[in-house]
Amino acid sequence: MTHQIRVTQLFDCADVGKTFVGEARRQNKPWRIIQGPWTRGGTKVAYYRFRMEQAAAFPRTEVWHVNMGGRAKWARGTFSRPYALTLHGTDIRENYWQDQHHAVIKEDIDRAGQVWYTTPDLREKAERARPDAEYLPAPLDMAELPAWAPAAKPKVFFPSRWDASKGGDALLQAAADVISTVGASGDVDVVGLDWGDRAPEAAALGIDLMPRMSKVLFLQELATAHVAVGQATGILGVSELQAMGIGVPLVFADPFPGYPDDQAMVSVARAEIAQAVRDSLDDPEALSQKLGGPSYVSQFHGASTLLPRLEAGYAKVLGATK
């Protein structure tokens, strides 16, 4: 019988750790996750609770999997175990190169037995910091995605938050273009989330902002959209992948090189977003069938598909310590 490596995910980011652990547990793998004290209010009580949970997990853990550079000190020290590290974005895109963060994140990266990064745009910087770093796409739990059920009235959904990390000015310009092209008449609902420091600007443009909600409710709302408009960074975030996985046609501008050739989206230049949205609203059902978003997401981002790559990485971590 193949040895099942006992893994504990330390912390979460965009539900990556939670999704992997959920799939692993469905496959009867002895994996678990421990959240950081900052997710529980950041109090002393939250900190001690975190350390107690880590102490309890320690004897049953062979590999820690740390999510986010700058946090791997918890995989060393008192409860030291070999560890893998996933770089999620800001940690390697910005913090690693800043004097106040560099030493800490460099130690995290250097001492990890395996390093992954989650989006293609991180490759150059991740490989400069760690030449053997590997791309491991963000996973989705396909089972939690609801069936696509477009609303009676045409709806365009901006699923990303409104801030610089999602495109800032470019995302707001896309929203303005979409409003003027399909939203001004009132025949099409153009919606997004009241999330991000530039959300008031989106509302001023005419985007109907919904309050932040649970993941389940968000996915249900997303499933009512006829078309989704992705963030203006060239990078597929989890919300864009969720739209594709549901089957909502996704209009996405200037995708970053490194994704599979068939991206199952309406790929356009940034200036063409509004027209692409208008065209997509002509027959969203036919477009969805043509794009095949759910198959694409399952093939390249499905948690069950990615799990063997995780296990190979954990075996590498253990092999490096022997």
Coordinates of N, CA, C and O in Angstrom, one line a residue, residues 53-219:
E53 N -3.4 24.4 18.4 CA -3.8 23.6 17.3 C -2.6 23.0 16.6 O -2.6 21.9 16.1
Q54 N -1.6 23.9 16.5 CA -0.3 23.4 15.8 C 0.4 22.4 16.6 O 0.9 21.4 16.1
A55 N 0.4 22.5 17.9 CA 1.0 21.5 18.8 C 0.3 20.2 18.7 O 0.9 19.1 18.7
A56 N -1.1 20.3 18.6 CA -1.8 19.0 18.5 C -1.6 18.3 17.2 O -1.6 17.1 17.1
A57 N -1.4 19.1 16.1 CA -1.2 18.6 14.8 C 0.2 18.1 14.6 O 0.5 17.2 13.8
F58 N 1.2 18.6 15.3 CA 2.6 18.4 15.1 C 3.0 16.9 15.1 O 3.6 16.4 14.1
P59 N 2.5 16.1 16.1 CA 3.0 14.6 16.0 C 2.4 13.9 14.8 O 3.0 12.9 14.5
R60 N 1.3 14.4 14.3 CA 0.7 13.7 13.1 C 1.0 14.3 11.8 O 0.4 14.0 10.8
T61 N 2.0 15.2 11.8 CA 2.4 15.9 10.6 C 3.8 15.6 10.1 O 4.7 15.6 10.9
E62 N 3.9 15.2 8.9 CA 5.2 14.9 8.3 C 5.7 16.1 7.5 O 6.9 16.4 7.4
V63 N 4.8 16.9 6.9 CA 5.1 18.0 6.1 C 4.1 19.1 6.4 O 2.9 18.9 6.4
W64 N 4.7 20.3 6.7 CA 3.8 21.5 6.7 C 3.8 22.1 5.3 O 4.8 22.1 4.6
H65 N 2.6 22.6 4.9 CA 2.5 23.3 3.6 C 2.1 24.7 3.9 O 1.0 25.0 4.4
V66 N 3.1 25.7 3.8 CA 2.8 27.0 4.2 C 2.3 27.8 3.0 O 2.9 27.8 1.9
N67 N 1.2 28.5 3.2 CA 0.6 29.4 2.2 C 1.0 30.8 2.5 O 0.6 31.4 3.5
M68 N 1.8 31.4 1.6 CA 2.3 32.8 1.6 C 3.7 32.9 2.2 O 3.9 32.5 3.3
G69 N 4.6 33.5 1.4 CA 5.9 33.8 1.9 C 5.8 34.8 3.0 O 5.0 35.7 3.0
G70 N 6.7 34.6 4.0 CA 6.7 35.5 5.2 C 6.1 34.8 6.4 O 6.2 35.4 7.5
R71 N 5.6 33.6 6.2 CA 4.9 32.9 7.3 C 5.5 31.6 7.7 O 5.0 30.9 8.5
A72 N 6.6 31.2 7.0 CA 7.2 29.9 7.2 C 7.9 29.7 8.5 O 8.3 28.6 8.9
K73 N 8.1 30.8 9.3 CA 8.7 30.7 10.6 C 7.9 29.7 11.5 O 8.4 29.0 12.4
W74 N 6.6 29.6 11.2 CA 5.8 28.7 12.0 C 6.0 27.2 11.6 O 5.6 26.3 12.3
A75 N 6.7 27.0 10.5 CA 7.0 25.6 10.1 C 8.4 25.2 10.6 O 8.8 24.1 10.5
R76 N 9.1 26.2 11.2 CA 10.4 25.9 11.8 C 10.2 26.1 13.3 O 9.2 25.9 13.9
G77 N 11.3 26.4 14.0 CA 11.2 26.7 15.5 C 10.7 25.5 16.3 O 11.1 24.3 16.0
T78 N 9.8 25.7 17.2 CA 9.4 24.7 18.2 C 8.7 23.5 17.5 O 9.0 22.4 17.9
F79 N 7.9 23.7 16.5 CA 7.3 22.6 15.8 C 7.8 22.4 14.4 O 7.1 22.4 13.4
S80 N 9.1 22.3 14.4 CA 9.8 22.2 13.1 C 9.5 20.9 12.4 O 9.6 19.8 12.9
R81 N 9.2 21.0 11.1 CA 9.0 19.9 10.2 C 9.5 20.4 8.8 O 9.5 21.6 8.5
P82 N 9.8 19.4 7.9 CA 10.1 19.9 6.5 C 8.8 20.5 6.0 O 7.7 20.2 6.4
Y83 N 9.0 21.5 5.1 CA 7.9 22.2 4.6 C 8.0 22.6 3.1 O 9.0 22.7 2.6
A84 N 6.8 22.7 2.5 CA 6.6 23.2 1.2 C 6.0 24.6 1.3 O 5.4 25.0 2.4
L85 N 6.2 25.4 0.3 CA 5.8 26.8 0.4 C 5.1 27.2 -0.9 O 5.7 26.9 -2.0
T86 N 4.0 27.8 -0.8 CA 3.3 28.4 -2.0 C 3.3 29.9 -1.9 O 2.9 30.5 -0.9
L87 N 3.9 30.5 -3.0 CA 3.9 31.9 -3.2 C 2.6 32.3 -3.9 O 2.3 31.8 -5.0
H88 N 1.9 33.3 -3.3 CA 0.6 33.6 -3.9 C 0.5 34.9 -4.6 O -0.5 35.2 -5.2
G89 N 1.5 35.8 -4.6 CA 1.4 37.0 -5.3 C 2.2 38.2 -4.8 O 3.4 38.3 -5.1
T90 N 1.6 38.9 -3.9 CA 2.3 40.1 -3.3 C 3.6 39.7 -2.6 O 4.6 40.4 -2.6
D91 N 3.6 38.5 -2.0 CA 4.8 38.0 -1.3 C 6.1 38.0 -2.2 O 7.1 38.5 -1.8
I92 N 5.9 37.5 -3.4 CA 7.1 37.4 -4.3 C 7.1 38.5 -5.4 O 8.1 38.9 -5.9
R93 N 5.9 39.1 -5.7 CA 5.8 40.1 -6.7 C 6.4 41.4 -6.1 O 7.1 42.2 -6.8
E94 N 6.2 41.7 -4.8 CA 6.6 42.9 -4.2 C 7.4 42.8 -3.0 O 8.6 43.3 -2.9
N95 N 6.9 42.0 -2.0 CA 7.6 42.0 -0.6 C 9.0 41.5 -0.7 O 9.9 42.0 0.0
Y96 N 9.2 40.5 -1.4 CA 10.6 39.8 -1.5 C 11.6 40.9 -1.9 O 12.8 40.7 -1.4
W97 N 11.3 41.8 -2.7 CA 12.2 42.8 -3.2 C 12.3 44.0 -2.4 O 13.1 45.0 -2.7
Q98 N 11.6 44.1 -1.3 CA 11.7 45.3 -0.4 C 12.6 45.0 0.8 O 12.5 43.9 1.4
D99 N 13.4 45.9 1.2 CA 14.4 45.7 2.3 C 13.7 45.2 3.6 O 14.3 44.4 4.2
Q100 N 12.6 45.8 3.9 CA 12.0 45.4 5.2 C 11.5 44.0 5.3 O 11.2 43.5 6.4
H101 N 11.2 43.4 4.1 CA 10.7 42.0 4.1 C 11.6 41.0 3.5 O 11.4 39.8 3.7
H102 N 12.7 41.4 2.8 CA 13.5 40.5 2.0 C 14.1 39.4 2.8 O 14.0 38.2 2.4
A103 N 14.7 39.7 3.9 CA 15.4 38.6 4.6 C 14.5 37.5 5.1 O 14.8 36.3 5.0
V104 N 13.3 37.9 5.6 CA 12.4 36.9 6.1 C 11.9 36.0 5.0 O 11.8 34.8 5.1
I105 N 11.4 36.6 3.9 CA 10.9 35.8 2.8 C 12.0 35.0 2.1 O 11.7 33.8 1.7
K106 N 13.2 35.5 2.0 CA 14.3 34.8 1.4 C 14.5 33.5 2.3 O 14.8 32.4 1.7
E107 N 14.5 33.6 3.6 CA 14.8 32.5 4.4 C 13.7 31.4 4.2 O 13.9 30.2 4.1
D108 N 12.4 31.9 4.1 CA 11.3 31.0 3.9 C 11.5 30.2 2.6 O 11.3 29.0 2.5
I109 N 11.9 30.9 1.5 CA 12.0 30.3 0.2 C 13.3 29.4 0.2 O 13.2 28.2 -0.3
D110 N 14.4 29.8 0.8 CA 15.6 29.1 0.7 C 15.5 27.7 1.5 O 16.0 26.7 1.1
R111 N 14.7 27.7 2.6 CA 14.7 26.6 3.4 C 13.5 25.6 3.1 O 13.4 24.5 3.7
A112 N 12.7 26.0 2.2 CA 11.6 25.2 1.8 C 12.1 24.0 0.9 O 13.0 24.1 0.1
G113 N 11.5 22.8 1.1 CA 11.8 21.7 0.3 C 11.2 21.7 -1.1 O 11.7 21.0 -2.0
Q114 N 10.1 22.5 -1.2 CA 9.4 22.7 -2.5 C 8.8 24.0 -2.5 O 8.2 24.5 -1.5
V115 N 8.9 24.7 -3.6 CA 8.3 26.0 -3.8 C 7.4 26.0 -5.0 O 7.8 25.6 -6.1
W116 N 6.2 26.5 -4.8 CA 5.2 26.7 -5.9 C 4.8 28.1 -6.0 O 4.9 28.9 -5.0
Y117 N 4.4 28.6 -7.2 CA 3.7 29.9 -7.4 C 2.4 29.6 -8.1 O 2.3 28.7 -8.9
T118 N 1.4 30.5 -8.0 CA 0.1 30.2 -8.4 C -0.4 30.8 -9.7 O -1.4 30.4 -10.2
T119 N 0.3 31.8 -10.2 CA -0.1 32.4 -11.5 C 1.2 32.6 -12.4 O 2.3 32.8 -11.9
P120 N 1.0 32.6 -13.7 CA 2.1 32.6 -14.7 C 2.9 33.9 -14.6 O 4.2 33.9 -14.8
D121 N 2.3 35.0 -14.2 CA 3.1 36.3 -14.1 C 4.1 36.3 -13.0 O 5.0 37.1 -13.0
L122 N 4.0 35.3 -12.1 CA 5.0 35.3 -11.0 C 6.3 34.5 -11.4 O 7.2 34.4 -10.6
R123 N 6.3 33.8 -12.5 CA 7.3 32.9 -12.9 C 8.7 33.5 -12.8 O 9.6 33.0 -12.2
E124 N 8.9 34.7 -13.5 CA 10.2 35.3 -13.6 C 10.8 35.6 -12.2 O 11.9 35.2 -11.9
K125 N 10.0 36.2 -11.3 CA 10.5 36.6 -10.0 C 10.6 35.4 -9.1 O 11.6 35.3 -8.3
A126 N 9.7 34.4 -9.2 CA 9.8 33.2 -8.4 C 11.1 32.4 -8.7 O 11.8 31.9 -7.8
E127 N 11.4 32.3 -10.0 CA 12.5 31.6 -10.4 C 13.8 32.3 -10.1 O 14.9 31.7 -9.9
R128 N 13.8 33.6 -10.1 CA 15.0 34.4 -9.6 C 15.3 34.1 -8.2 O 16.4 34.0 -7.8
A129 N 14.2 34.0 -7.4 CA 14.4 33.7 -6.0 C 14.7 32.3 -5.7 O 15.4 31.9 -4.8
R130 N 14.1 31.4 -6.5 CA 14.3 29.9 -6.3 C 14.2 29.3 -7.7 O 13.1 29.1 -8.2
P131 N 15.4 28.9 -8.3 CA 15.4 28.5 -9.7 C 14.5 27.2 -10.0 O 14.0 27.0 -11.1
D132 N 14.2 26.4 -8.9 CA 13.4 25.2 -9.2 C 12.0 25.4 -8.8 O 11.2 24.5 -8.7
A133 N 11.5 26.7 -8.6 CA 10.1 26.9 -8.3 C 9.2 26.5 -9.4 O 9.6 26.6 -10.6
E134 N 8.1 25.9 -9.1 CA 7.2 25.4 -10.1 C 5.8 26.1 -10.0 O 5.3 26.5 -9.0
Y135 N 5.2 26.2 -11.2 CA 3.8 26.7 -11.3 C 2.8 25.6 -10.9 O 2.8 24.5 -11.5
L136 N 2.0 26.0 -9.9 CA 0.9 25.1 -9.5 C -0.3 26.0 -9.5 O -0.5 26.8 -8.6
P137 N -1.2 25.8 -10.5 CA -2.4 26.7 -10.6 C -3.3 26.7 -9.3 O -3.3 25.7 -8.6
A138 N -4.0 27.8 -9.1 CA -4.9 27.8 -8.0 C -6.0 26.7 -8.3 O -6.5 26.6 -9.4
P139 N -6.4 26.0 -7.2 CA -7.4 24.9 -7.4 C -8.8 25.4 -7.2 O -9.0 26.3 -6.5
L140 N -9.7 24.7 -7.9 CA -11.1 24.9 -7.6 C -11.8 23.6 -7.3 O -11.4 22.5 -7.8
D141 N -12.7 23.7 -6.3 CA -13.6 22.5 -6.0 C -14.7 22.5 -7.0 O -15.7 23.3 -6.8
M142 N -14.7 21.7 -8.0 CA -15.8 21.7 -9.0 C -17.1 21.4 -8.4 O -18.1 21.8 -8.9
A143 N -17.1 20.6 -7.4 CA -18.4 20.1 -6.8 C -19.2 21.2 -6.1 O -20.4 21.2 -5.9
E144 N -18.5 22.3 -5.7 CA -19.2 23.4 -5.0 C -19.7 24.4 -6.0 O -20.4 25.4 -5.5
L145 N -19.4 24.3 -7.3 CA -19.9 25.3 -8.2 C -21.4 25.0 -8.6 O -21.7 23.8 -9.0
P146 N -22.3 25.9 -8.5 CA -23.7 25.7 -8.8 C -23.9 25.6 -10.3 O -23.0 26.0 -11.1
A147 N -25.0 25.1 -10.7 CA -25.4 25.0 -12.1 C -25.6 26.4 -12.6 O -26.1 27.3 -11.9
W148 N -25.3 26.7 -13.9 CA -25.5 28.0 -14.5 C -27.0 28.2 -14.7 O -27.7 27.4 -15.3
A149 N -27.5 29.3 -14.2 CA -28.9 29.6 -14.2 C -29.1 31.1 -14.5 O -29.4 31.9 -13.6
P150 N -28.9 31.5 -15.8 CA -29.0 33.0 -16.1 C -30.3 33.6 -15.7 O -31.4 33.0 -15.8
A151 N -30.3 34.8 -15.1 CA -31.4 35.5 -14.7 C -32.3 35.8 -15.9 O -31.9 35.8 -17.1
A152 N -33.6 36.2 -15.6 CA -34.5 36.5 -16.7 C -34.1 37.8 -17.4 O -34.2 37.8 -18.7
K153 N -33.5 38.7 -16.7 CA -33.0 39.9 -17.3 C -31.5 39.8 -17.6 O -30.7 39.3 -16.7
P154 N -31.0 40.2 -18.8 CA -29.5 40.1 -19.0 C -28.7 40.7 -17.9 O -29.0 41.8 -17.5
K155 N -27.6 40.0 -17.5 CA -26.8 40.5 -16.4 C -25.3 40.4 -16.7 O -24.9 39.3 -17.1
V156 N -24.6 41.4 -16.5 CA -23.1 41.4 -16.7 C -22.5 41.6 -15.3 O -22.9 42.5 -14.5
F157 N -21.6 40.7 -14.9 CA -21.1 40.6 -13.6 C -19.6 40.9 -13.6 O -18.8 40.2 -14.3
F158 N -19.1 41.9 -12.8 CA -17.7 42.1 -12.5 C -17.4 41.4 -11.2 O -17.8 41.9 -10.1
P159 N -16.8 40.2 -11.2 CA -16.7 39.4 -9.9 C -15.5 39.8 -9.1 O -15.4 39.3 -7.9
S160 N -14.5 40.6 -9.6 CA -13.4 40.9 -8.8 C -13.6 42.2 -7.9 O -14.5 43.0 -8.2
R161 N -12.8 42.3 -6.9 CA -12.9 43.5 -6.1 C -12.3 44.7 -6.8 O -11.5 44.6 -7.7
W162 N -12.7 45.9 -6.3 CA -12.3 47.1 -7.0 C -11.1 47.7 -6.3 O -11.2 48.5 -5.4
D163 N -9.9 47.3 -6.7 CA -8.7 47.9 -6.1 C -7.5 47.7 -7.1 O -7.6 47.1 -8.2
A164 N -6.3 48.2 -6.7 CA -5.2 48.2 -7.6 C -4.7 46.8 -8.0 O -4.3 46.6 -9.1
S165 N -4.9 45.9 -7.1 CA -4.4 44.5 -7.4 C -5.2 43.8 -8.5 O -4.8 42.8 -9.0
K166 N -6.4 44.4 -8.8 CA -7.3 43.8 -9.8 C -7.3 44.6 -11.1 O -8.1 44.4 -12.0
G167 N -6.5 45.7 -11.1 CA -6.4 46.5 -12.3 C -6.6 48.0 -12.1 O -6.3 48.8 -13.0
G168 N -7.2 48.3 -11.0 CA -7.4 49.8 -10.6 C -8.0 50.6 -11.7 O -9.2 50.4 -12.1
D169 N -7.3 51.5 -12.2 CA -7.8 52.4 -13.3 C -8.4 51.7 -14.5 O -9.4 52.0 -15.0
A170 N -7.6 50.7 -14.9 CA -8.0 49.9 -16.1 C -9.3 49.2 -15.9 O -10.2 49.1 -16.8
L171 N -9.5 48.6 -14.7 CA -10.8 47.9 -14.4 C -11.9 48.9 -14.3 O -13.0 48.6 -14.9
L172 N -11.7 50.1 -13.8 CA -12.8 51.1 -13.7 C -13.1 51.6 -15.1 O -14.3 51.9 -15.4
Q173 N -12.1 51.8 -15.9 CA -12.3 52.2 -17.3 C -13.2 51.2 -18.1 O -14.1 51.5 -18.8
A174 N -12.8 49.9 -17.8 CA -13.6 48.8 -18.5 C -15.1 48.9 -18.0 O -16.0 48.7 -18.8
A175 N -15.3 49.1 -16.7 CA -16.6 49.2 -16.2 C -17.4 50.4 -16.8 O -18.6 50.3 -17.2
A176 N -16.7 51.5 -16.9 CA -17.3 52.7 -17.6 C -17.7 52.4 -19.0 O -18.8 52.8 -19.5
D177 N -16.8 51.7 -19.7 CA -17.1 51.4 -21.1 C -18.3 50.5 -21.2 O -19.2 50.6 -22.1
V178 N -18.4 49.5 -20.3 CA -19.5 48.5 -20.4 C -20.8 49.2 -20.0 O -21.8 49.0 -20.7
I179 N -20.8 50.1 -19.0 CA -22.0 50.9 -18.7 C -22.5 51.7 -19.9 O -23.7 51.7 -20.2
S180 N -21.6 52.4 -20.5 CA -22.0 53.2 -21.6 C -22.5 52.4 -22.8 O -23.3 52.9 -23.6
T181 N -22.0 51.2 -23.0 CA -22.3 50.4 -24.1 C -23.6 49.6 -24.0 O -24.4 49.5 -24.9
V182 N -23.7 48.9 -22.8 CA -24.9 48.1 -22.6 C -25.8 48.4 -21.4 O -26.9 47.9 -21.3
G183 N -25.2 49.2 -20.5 CA -26.0 49.5 -19.2 C -26.8 50.7 -19.2 O -27.7 50.8 -18.3
A184 N -26.5 51.7 -20.1 CA -27.2 53.0 -20.0 C -28.7 52.9 -20.2 O -29.5 53.6 -19.6
S185 N -29.2 52.0 -21.0 CA -30.6 51.9 -21.4 C -31.4 51.3 -20.3 O -32.6 51.4 -20.2
G186 N -30.8 50.6 -19.3 CA -31.5 49.9 -18.3 C -32.0 48.5 -18.7 O -32.6 47.8 -17.9
D187 N -31.7 48.1 -19.9 CA -32.1 46.8 -20.4 C -31.2 45.6 -19.9 O -31.5 44.5 -19.9
V188 N -30.0 46.0 -19.4 CA -29.0 45.1 -18.9 C -28.6 45.5 -17.5 O -28.3 46.6 -17.3
D189 N -28.6 44.5 -16.6 CA -28.1 44.8 -15.2 C -26.5 44.6 -15.3 O -26.0 43.6 -15.8
V190 N -25.8 45.6 -14.7 CA -24.4 45.5 -14.6 C -24.0 45.6 -13.1 O -24.2 46.6 -12.5
V191 N -23.5 44.5 -12.6 CA -23.3 44.3 -11.2 C -21.9 44.0 -10.8 O -21.1 43.5 -11.6
G192 N -21.6 44.2 -9.5 CA -20.3 43.8 -9.0 C -20.5 43.7 -7.5 O -21.6 43.8 -6.9
L193 N -19.3 43.6 -6.8 CA -19.3 43.5 -5.3 C -18.9 44.8 -4.7 O -18.0 45.5 -5.2
D194 N -19.5 45.2 -3.6 CA -19.1 46.3 -2.8 C -17.8 45.9 -2.0 O -17.9 45.7 -0.8
W195 N -16.7 45.9 -2.7 CA -15.5 45.3 -2.1 C -14.3 46.0 -2.8 O -14.2 46.0 -4.0
G196 N -13.4 46.5 -2.0 CA -12.2 47.2 -2.5 C -12.3 48.7 -2.3 O -13.4 49.3 -2.2
D197 N -11.1 49.3 -2.1 CA -11.1 50.7 -1.8 C -11.6 51.6 -2.9 O -11.9 52.8 -2.7
R198 N -11.8 51.1 -4.1 CA -12.3 51.9 -5.2 C -13.7 51.5 -5.6 O -14.2 51.9 -6.6
A199 N -14.4 50.8 -4.7 CA -15.8 50.4 -5.0 C -16.7 51.6 -5.1 O -17.6 51.6 -6.0
P200 N -16.5 52.7 -4.3 CA -17.3 53.9 -4.5 C -17.2 54.5 -5.9 O -18.2 55.0 -6.4
E201 N -16.1 54.4 -6.5 CA -15.9 54.9 -7.9 C -16.7 54.0 -8.9 O -17.3 54.5 -9.8
A202 N -16.7 52.7 -8.6 CA -17.5 51.8 -9.5 C -19.0 52.1 -9.3 O -19.7 52.1 -10.3
A203 N -19.4 52.4 -8.1 CA -20.8 52.7 -7.9 C -21.2 54.0 -8.6 O -22.3 54.1 -9.2
A204 N -20.3 55.0 -8.6 CA -20.5 56.3 -9.2 C -20.7 56.1 -10.7 O -21.3 56.9 -11.4
L205 N -20.0 55.1 -11.3 CA -20.1 54.9 -12.7 C -21.4 54.3 -13.1 O -21.8 54.3 -14.3
G206 N -22.1 53.7 -12.1 CA -23.4 53.0 -12.4 C -23.4 51.5 -12.2 O -24.4 50.9 -12.5
I207 N -22.3 51.0 -11.7 CA -22.3 49.6 -11.3 C -23.2 49.3 -10.1 O -23.1 50.0 -9.1
D208 N -24.1 48.4 -10.2 CA -24.9 48.0 -9.0 C -24.1 47.1 -8.1 O -23.9 46.0 -8.4
L209 N -23.7 47.7 -7.0 CA -22.8 46.9 -6.1 C -23.6 46.2 -5.0 O -24.5 46.7 -4.3
M210 N -23.4 44.9 -4.9 CA -24.0 44.0 -3.9 C -23.1 43.9 -2.7 O -21.8 44.0 -2.8
P211 N -23.6 43.8 -1.5 CA -22.7 43.7 -0.3 C -21.9 42.4 -0.4 O -22.3 41.4 -1.0
R212 N -20.8 42.4 0.3 CA -20.0 41.2 0.4 C -20.8 40.1 1.1 O -21.6 40.4 2.0
M213 N -20.6 38.9 0.6 CA -21.5 37.8 1.1 C -20.7 36.5 1.2 O -19.5 36.5 0.9
S214 N -21.3 35.5 1.7 CA -20.6 34.2 1.9 C -20.3 33.7 0.5 O -20.8 34.1 -0.5
K215 N -19.3 32.7 0.5 CA -18.9 32.1 -0.7 C -20.1 31.4 -1.4 O -20.2 31.5 -2.7
V216 N -20.9 30.7 -0.7 CA -22.0 30.0 -1.3 C -23.0 31.0 -2.0 O -23.4 30.8 -3.1
L217 N -23.3 32.1 -1.3 CA -24.2 33.1 -1.9 C -23.5 33.8 -3.1 O -24.2 34.0 -4.1
F218 N -22.2 34.0 -3.0 CA -21.5 34.7 -4.1 C -21.6 33.8 -5.4 O -21.9 34.3 -6.5
L219 N -21.4 32.5 -5.2 CA -21.4 31.6 -6.3 C -22.8 31.5 -6.9 O -23.0 31.4 -8.1

